[in-house]
């Protein structure tokens, strides 16, 4: 299980940084020994998921990694890409982009694009779990639930809280959640990590996927100063995604990806 987790976390490192990495950088990211990290990277290279530069000895992912999920991207978005949309948000807002899914009474970040390659950001790594009732991305996921469902999640979250000061009364939480739901966005305002804040909205429902939410995070003063711009950017991105996924869902013969696959299956006139 540890090897599987480290393999996935290694690939997530490249997704976050968009650059090659040395053995020591990967080891630091994984908090793992250099020796076992070197063996892991060499094994992924032998399988064709990574390649090592012969000059600087740094590793980078190959196209095989991209192709693992290409069928899912085509099915959901056709020519569009949720990753490209998230990257666009990072570029235009300068904030860290987070996409999360519910895991019990927690939200798990399944994608994080940090606001800069040099930023630390260990508190916002893909795979991390945060209390659903305190994290903005988690609260955005609660927008589509009934008060009864929210109450059950809150009770479980309160029971799992080790710090009594983080336990939230049901009536107060529901009142605040209703206000955020009416506004269409949620905010953490340092509730998860002091000095940092995230603004989040629920993503449009996507075929075959659990509910997802997307957020923009950074230092609390920066979030406060640009709040209206960030909210509008998130809502615009969600509108674009809803339109593109709807177009892909109604495309003939199974969508753009299937059309491409059919073209590839047809022999050309030269017989190649």
mmCIF file with all atom_site columns, N, CA, C and O in Angstrom, residues 34-66:
data_model
loop_
_atom_site.group_PDB
_atom_site.id
_atom_site.type_symbol
_atom_site.label_atom_id
_atom_site.label_alt_id
_atom_site.label_comp_id
_atom_site.label_asym_id
_atom_site.label_entity_id
_atom_site.label_seq_id
_atom_site.pdbx_PDB_ins_code
_atom_site.Cartn_x
_atom_site.Cartn_y
_atom_site.Cartn_z
_atom_site.occupancy
_atom_site.B_iso_or_equiv
_atom_site.pdbx_formal_charge
_atom_site.auth_seq_id
_atom_site.auth_comp_id
_atom_site.auth_asym_id
_atom_site.auth_atom_id
_atom_site.pdbx_PDB_model_num
ATOM 1   N N  . UNK A 1 34 ? 16.184 8.463  0.233   1.00 0.00 ? 34 UNK A N  1
ATOM 2   C CA . UNK A 1 34 ? 16.712 8.606  -1.124  1.00 0.00 ? 34 UNK A CA 1
ATOM 3   C C  . UNK A 1 34 ? 16.823 7.257  -1.814  1.00 0.00 ? 34 UNK A C  1
ATOM 4   O O  . UNK A 1 34 ? 16.531 7.131  -3.010  1.00 0.00 ? 34 UNK A O  1
ATOM 5   N N  . UNK A 1 35 ? 17.232 6.227  -1.079  1.00 0.00 ? 35 UNK A N  1
ATOM 6   C CA . UNK A 1 35 ? 17.463 4.921  -1.692  1.00 0.00 ? 35 UNK A CA 1
ATOM 7   C C  . UNK A 1 35 ? 16.169 4.339  -2.255  1.00 0.00 ? 35 UNK A C  1
ATOM 8   O O  . UNK A 1 35 ? 16.131 3.887  -3.417  1.00 0.00 ? 35 UNK A O  1
ATOM 9   N N  . UNK A 1 36 ? 15.109 4.340  -1.456  1.00 0.00 ? 36 UNK A N  1
ATOM 10  C CA . UNK A 1 36 ? 13.853 3.766  -1.929  1.00 0.00 ? 36 UNK A CA 1
ATOM 11  C C  . UNK A 1 36 ? 13.222 4.638  -3.009  1.00 0.00 ? 36 UNK A C  1
ATOM 12  O O  . UNK A 1 36 ? 12.565 4.130  -3.937  1.00 0.00 ? 36 UNK A O  1
ATOM 13  N N  . UNK A 1 37 ? 13.424 5.956  -2.921  1.00 0.00 ? 37 UNK A N  1
ATOM 14  C CA . UNK A 1 37 ? 12.901 6.852  -3.961  1.00 0.00 ? 37 UNK A CA 1
ATOM 15  C C  . UNK A 1 37 ? 13.598 6.592  -5.288  1.00 0.00 ? 37 UNK A C  1
ATOM 16  O O  . UNK A 1 37 ? 12.965 6.569  -6.349  1.00 0.00 ? 37 UNK A O  1
ATOM 17  N N  . UNK A 1 38 ? 14.901 6.370  -5.248  1.00 0.00 ? 38 UNK A N  1
ATOM 18  C CA . UNK A 1 38 ? 15.655 6.077  -6.459  1.00 0.00 ? 38 UNK A CA 1
ATOM 19  C C  . UNK A 1 38 ? 15.169 4.792  -7.106  1.00 0.00 ? 38 UNK A C  1
ATOM 20  O O  . UNK A 1 38 ? 15.007 4.714  -8.337  1.00 0.00 ? 38 UNK A O  1
ATOM 21  N N  . UNK A 1 39 ? 14.896 3.774  -6.285  1.00 0.00 ? 39 UNK A N  1
ATOM 22  C CA . UNK A 1 39 ? 14.380 2.504  -6.804  1.00 0.00 ? 39 UNK A CA 1
ATOM 23  C C  . UNK A 1 39 ? 13.004 2.707  -7.429  1.00 0.00 ? 39 UNK A C  1
ATOM 24  O O  . UNK A 1 39 ? 12.689 2.168  -8.502  1.00 0.00 ? 39 UNK A O  1
ATOM 25  N N  . UNK A 1 40 ? 12.142 3.508  -6.763  1.00 0.00 ? 40 UNK A N  1
ATOM 26  C CA . UNK A 1 40 ? 10.797 3.771  -7.273  1.00 0.00 ? 40 UNK A CA 1
ATOM 27  C C  . UNK A 1 40 ? 10.848 4.460  -8.629  1.00 0.00 ? 40 UNK A C  1
ATOM 28  O O  . UNK A 1 40 ? 10.169 4.048  -9.584  1.00 0.00 ? 40 UNK A O  1
ATOM 29  N N  . UNK A 1 41 ? 11.644 5.508  -8.741  1.00 0.00 ? 41 UNK A N  1
ATOM 30  C CA . UNK A 1 41 ? 11.729 6.255  -9.996  1.00 0.00 ? 41 UNK A CA 1
ATOM 31  C C  . UNK A 1 41 ? 12.310 5.397  -11.119 1.00 0.00 ? 41 UNK A C  1
ATOM 32  O O  . UNK A 1 41 ? 11.838 5.456  -12.266 1.00 0.00 ? 41 UNK A O  1
ATOM 33  N N  . UNK A 1 42 ? 13.315 4.603  -10.795 1.00 0.00 ? 42 UNK A N  1
ATOM 34  C CA . UNK A 1 42 ? 13.899 3.720  -11.812 1.00 0.00 ? 42 UNK A CA 1
ATOM 35  C C  . UNK A 1 42 ? 12.872 2.697  -12.293 1.00 0.00 ? 42 UNK A C  1
ATOM 36  O O  . UNK A 1 42 ? 12.796 2.381  -13.488 1.00 0.00 ? 42 UNK A O  1
ATOM 37  N N  . UNK A 1 43 ? 12.061 2.187  -11.364 1.00 0.00 ? 43 UNK A N  1
ATOM 38  C CA . UNK A 1 43 ? 11.021 1.229  -11.739 1.00 0.00 ? 43 UNK A CA 1
ATOM 39  C C  . UNK A 1 43 ? 9.963  1.851  -12.635 1.00 0.00 ? 43 UNK A C  1
ATOM 40  O O  . UNK A 1 43 ? 9.539  1.242  -13.631 1.00 0.00 ? 43 UNK A O  1
ATOM 41  N N  . UNK A 1 44 ? 9.536  3.085  -12.323 1.00 0.00 ? 44 UNK A N  1
ATOM 42  C CA . UNK A 1 44 ? 8.556  3.776  -13.163 1.00 0.00 ? 44 UNK A CA 1
ATOM 43  C C  . UNK A 1 44 ? 9.131  4.085  -14.544 1.00 0.00 ? 44 UNK A C  1
ATOM 44  O O  . UNK A 1 44 ? 8.408  4.068  -15.543 1.00 0.00 ? 44 UNK A O  1
ATOM 45  N N  . UNK A 1 45 ? 10.432 4.344  -14.591 1.00 0.00 ? 45 UNK A N  1
ATOM 46  C CA . UNK A 1 45 ? 11.076 4.578  -15.880 1.00 0.00 ? 45 UNK A CA 1
ATOM 47  C C  . UNK A 1 45 ? 11.105 3.302  -16.717 1.00 0.00 ? 45 UNK A C  1
ATOM 48  O O  . UNK A 1 45 ? 10.858 3.319  -17.929 1.00 0.00 ? 45 UNK A O  1
ATOM 49  N N  . UNK A 1 46 ? 11.398 2.161  -16.069 1.00 0.00 ? 46 UNK A N  1
ATOM 50  C CA . UNK A 1 46 ? 11.410 0.886  -16.802 1.00 0.00 ? 46 UNK A CA 1
ATOM 51  C C  . UNK A 1 46 ? 10.023 0.555  -17.351 1.00 0.00 ? 46 UNK A C  1
ATOM 52  O O  . UNK A 1 46 ? 9.892  -0.038 -18.427 1.00 0.00 ? 46 UNK A O  1
ATOM 53  N N  . UNK A 1 47 ? 8.975  0.956  -16.637 1.00 0.00 ? 47 UNK A N  1
ATOM 54  C CA . UNK A 1 47 ? 7.607  0.682  -17.082 1.00 0.00 ? 47 UNK A CA 1
ATOM 55  C C  . UNK A 1 47 ? 7.122  1.680  -18.134 1.00 0.00 ? 47 UNK A C  1
ATOM 56  O O  . UNK A 1 47 ? 6.042  1.509  -18.697 1.00 0.00 ? 47 UNK A O  1
ATOM 57  N N  . UNK A 1 48 ? 7.895  2.720  -18.372 1.00 0.00 ? 48 UNK A N  1
ATOM 58  C CA . UNK A 1 48 ? 7.543  3.677  -19.414 1.00 0.00 ? 48 UNK A CA 1
ATOM 59  C C  . UNK A 1 48 ? 6.727  4.862  -18.944 1.00 0.00 ? 48 UNK A C  1
ATOM 60  O O  . UNK A 1 48 ? 6.258  5.656  -19.763 1.00 0.00 ? 48 UNK A O  1
ATOM 61  N N  . UNK A 1 49 ? 6.570  5.037  -17.621 1.00 0.00 ? 49 UNK A N  1
ATOM 62  C CA . UNK A 1 49 ? 5.789  6.166  -17.114 1.00 0.00 ? 49 UNK A CA 1
ATOM 63  C C  . UNK A 1 49 ? 6.657  7.394  -16.866 1.00 0.00 ? 49 UNK A C  1
ATOM 64  O O  . UNK A 1 49 ? 6.150  8.515  -16.835 1.00 0.00 ? 49 UNK A O  1
ATOM 65  N N  . UNK A 1 50 ? 7.948  7.194  -16.664 1.00 0.00 ? 50 UNK A N  1
ATOM 66  C CA . UNK A 1 50 ? 8.894  8.287  -16.497 1.00 0.00 ? 50 UNK A CA 1
ATOM 67  C C  . UNK A 1 50 ? 10.061 8.080  -17.439 1.00 0.00 ? 50 UNK A C  1
ATOM 68  O O  . UNK A 1 50 ? 10.319 6.969  -17.893 1.00 0.00 ? 50 UNK A O  1
ATOM 69  N N  . UNK A 1 51 ? 10.771 9.176  -17.704 1.00 0.00 ? 51 UNK A N  1
ATOM 70  C CA . UNK A 1 51 ? 12.023 9.078  -18.441 1.00 0.00 ? 51 UNK A CA 1
ATOM 71  C C  . UNK A 1 51 ? 13.053 9.948  -17.743 1.00 0.00 ? 51 UNK A C  1
ATOM 72  O O  . UNK A 1 51 ? 12.722 10.970 -17.137 1.00 0.00 ? 51 UNK A O  1
ATOM 73  N N  . UNK A 1 52 ? 14.310 9.511  -17.816 1.00 0.00 ? 52 UNK A N  1
ATOM 74  C CA . UNK A 1 52 ? 15.385 10.226 -17.123 1.00 0.00 ? 52 UNK A CA 1
ATOM 75  C C  . UNK A 1 52 ? 16.293 10.912 -18.130 1.00 0.00 ? 52 UNK A C  1
ATOM 76  O O  . UNK A 1 52 ? 16.740 10.292 -19.099 1.00 0.00 ? 52 UNK A O  1
ATOM 77  N N  . UNK A 1 53 ? 16.527 12.180 -17.911 1.00 0.00 ? 53 UNK A N  1
ATOM 78  C CA . UNK A 1 53 ? 17.417 12.926 -18.778 1.00 0.00 ? 53 UNK A CA 1
ATOM 79  C C  . UNK A 1 53 ? 18.843 12.383 -18.606 1.00 0.00 ? 53 UNK A C  1
ATOM 80  O O  . UNK A 1 53 ? 19.339 12.292 -17.477 1.00 0.00 ? 53 UNK A O  1
ATOM 81  N N  . UNK A 1 54 ? 19.512 12.015 -19.694 1.00 0.00 ? 54 UNK A N  1
ATOM 82  C CA . UNK A 1 54 ? 20.853 11.423 -19.573 1.00 0.00 ? 54 UNK A CA 1
ATOM 83  C C  . UNK A 1 54 ? 21.914 12.407 -19.107 1.00 0.00 ? 54 UNK A C  1
ATOM 84  O O  . UNK A 1 54 ? 22.980 11.990 -18.652 1.00 0.00 ? 54 UNK A O  1
ATOM 85  N N  . UNK A 1 55 ? 21.630 13.713 -19.190 1.00 0.00 ? 55 UNK A N  1
ATOM 86  C CA . UNK A 1 55 ? 22.613 14.725 -18.807 1.00 0.00 ? 55 UNK A CA 1
ATOM 87  C C  . UNK A 1 55 ? 22.454 15.137 -17.345 1.00 0.00 ? 55 UNK A C  1
ATOM 88  O O  . UNK A 1 55 ? 23.378 14.979 -16.541 1.00 0.00 ? 55 UNK A O  1
ATOM 89  N N  . UNK A 1 56 ? 21.266 15.662 -16.980 1.00 0.00 ? 56 UNK A N  1
ATOM 90  C CA . UNK A 1 56 ? 21.109 16.153 -15.603 1.00 0.00 ? 56 UNK A CA 1
ATOM 91  C C  . UNK A 1 56 ? 20.499 15.114 -14.663 1.00 0.00 ? 56 UNK A C  1
ATOM 92  O O  . UNK A 1 56 ? 20.349 15.373 -13.465 1.00 0.00 ? 56 UNK A O  1
ATOM 93  N N  . UNK A 1 57 ? 20.117 13.939 -15.203 1.00 0.00 ? 57 UNK A N  1
ATOM 94  C CA . UNK A 1 57 ? 19.610 12.807 -14.411 1.00 0.00 ? 57 UNK A CA 1
ATOM 95  C C  . UNK A 1 57 ? 18.261 13.090 -13.762 1.00 0.00 ? 57 UNK A C  1
ATOM 96  O O  . UNK A 1 57 ? 17.835 12.370 -12.863 1.00 0.00 ? 57 UNK A O  1
ATOM 97  N N  . UNK A 1 58 ? 17.566 14.110 -14.203 1.00 0.00 ? 58 UNK A N  1
ATOM 98  C CA . UNK A 1 58 ? 16.255 14.426 -13.642 1.00 0.00 ? 58 UNK A CA 1
ATOM 99  C C  . UNK A 1 58 ? 15.180 13.617 -14.358 1.00 0.00 ? 58 UNK A C  1
ATOM 100 O O  . UNK A 1 58 ? 15.325 13.257 -15.538 1.00 0.00 ? 58 UNK A O  1
ATOM 101 N N  . UNK A 1 59 ? 14.084 13.359 -13.658 1.00 0.00 ? 59 UNK A N  1
ATOM 102 C CA . UNK A 1 59 ? 12.985 12.559 -14.205 1.00 0.00 ? 59 UNK A CA 1
ATOM 103 C C  . UNK A 1 59 ? 11.823 13.455 -14.640 1.00 0.00 ? 59 UNK A C  1
ATOM 104 O O  . UNK A 1 59 ? 11.585 14.515 -14.056 1.00 0.00 ? 59 UNK A O  1
ATOM 105 N N  . UNK A 1 60 ? 11.108 12.986 -15.641 1.00 0.00 ? 60 UNK A N  1
ATOM 106 C CA . UNK A 1 60 ? 9.884  13.663 -16.079 1.00 0.00 ? 60 UNK A CA 1
ATOM 107 C C  . UNK A 1 60 ? 8.914  12.604 -16.594 1.00 0.00 ? 60 UNK A C  1
ATOM 108 O O  . UNK A 1 60 ? 9.336  11.529 -17.063 1.00 0.00 ? 60 UNK A O  1
ATOM 109 N N  . UNK A 1 61 ? 7.612  12.866 -16.537 1.00 0.00 ? 61 UNK A N  1
ATOM 110 C CA . UNK A 1 61 ? 6.632  11.879 -16.999 1.00 0.00 ? 61 UNK A CA 1
ATOM 111 C C  . UNK A 1 61 ? 6.613  11.774 -18.516 1.00 0.00 ? 61 UNK A C  1
ATOM 112 O O  . UNK A 1 61 ? 6.970  12.712 -19.230 1.00 0.00 ? 61 UNK A O  1
ATOM 113 N N  . UNK A 1 62 ? 6.180  10.627 -19.007 1.00 0.00 ? 62 UNK A N  1
ATOM 114 C CA . UNK A 1 62 ? 6.059  10.405 -20.444 1.00 0.00 ? 62 UNK A CA 1
ATOM 115 C C  . UNK A 1 62 ? 4.590  10.531 -20.858 1.00 0.00 ? 62 UNK A C  1
ATOM 116 O O  . UNK A 1 62 ? 3.694  10.685 -20.025 1.00 0.00 ? 62 UNK A O  1
ATOM 117 N N  . UNK A 1 63 ? 4.342  10.432 -22.140 1.00 0.00 ? 63 UNK A N  1
ATOM 118 C CA . UNK A 1 63 ? 2.976  10.517 -22.646 1.00 0.00 ? 63 UNK A CA 1
ATOM 119 C C  . UNK A 1 63 ? 2.113  9.364  -22.140 1.00 0.00 ? 63 UNK A C  1
ATOM 120 O O  . UNK A 1 63 ? 0.886  9.455  -22.140 1.00 0.00 ? 63 UNK A O  1
ATOM 121 N N  . UNK A 1 64 ? 2.746  8.284  -21.691 1.00 0.00 ? 64 UNK A N  1
ATOM 122 C CA . UNK A 1 64 ? 1.956  7.159  -21.192 1.00 0.00 ? 64 UNK A CA 1
ATOM 123 C C  . UNK A 1 64 ? 1.122  7.575  -19.987 1.00 0.00 ? 64 UNK A C  1
ATOM 124 O O  . UNK A 1 64 ? 0.011  7.076  -19.796 1.00 0.00 ? 64 UNK A O  1
ATOM 125 N N  . UNK A 1 65 ? 1.635  8.472  -19.163 1.00 0.00 ? 65 UNK A N  1
ATOM 126 C CA . UNK A 1 65 ? 0.877  8.971  -18.016 1.00 0.00 ? 65 UNK A CA 1
ATOM 127 C C  . UNK A 1 65 ? -0.373 9.708  -18.489 1.00 0.00 ? 65 UNK A C  1
ATOM 128 O O  . UNK A 1 65 ? -1.466 9.520  -17.964 1.00 0.00 ? 65 UNK A O  1
ATOM 129 N N  . UNK A 1 66 ? -0.210 10.568 -19.482 1.00 0.00 ? 66 UNK A N  1
ATOM 130 C CA . UNK A 1 66 ? -1.347 11.315 -20.016 1.00 0.00 ? 66 UNK A CA 1
ATOM 131 C C  . UNK A 1 66 ? -2.412 10.389 -20.579 1.00 0.00 ? 66 UNK A C  1
ATOM 132 O O  . UNK A 1 66 ? -3.613 10.597 -20.385 1.00 0.00 ? 66 UNK A O  1
#
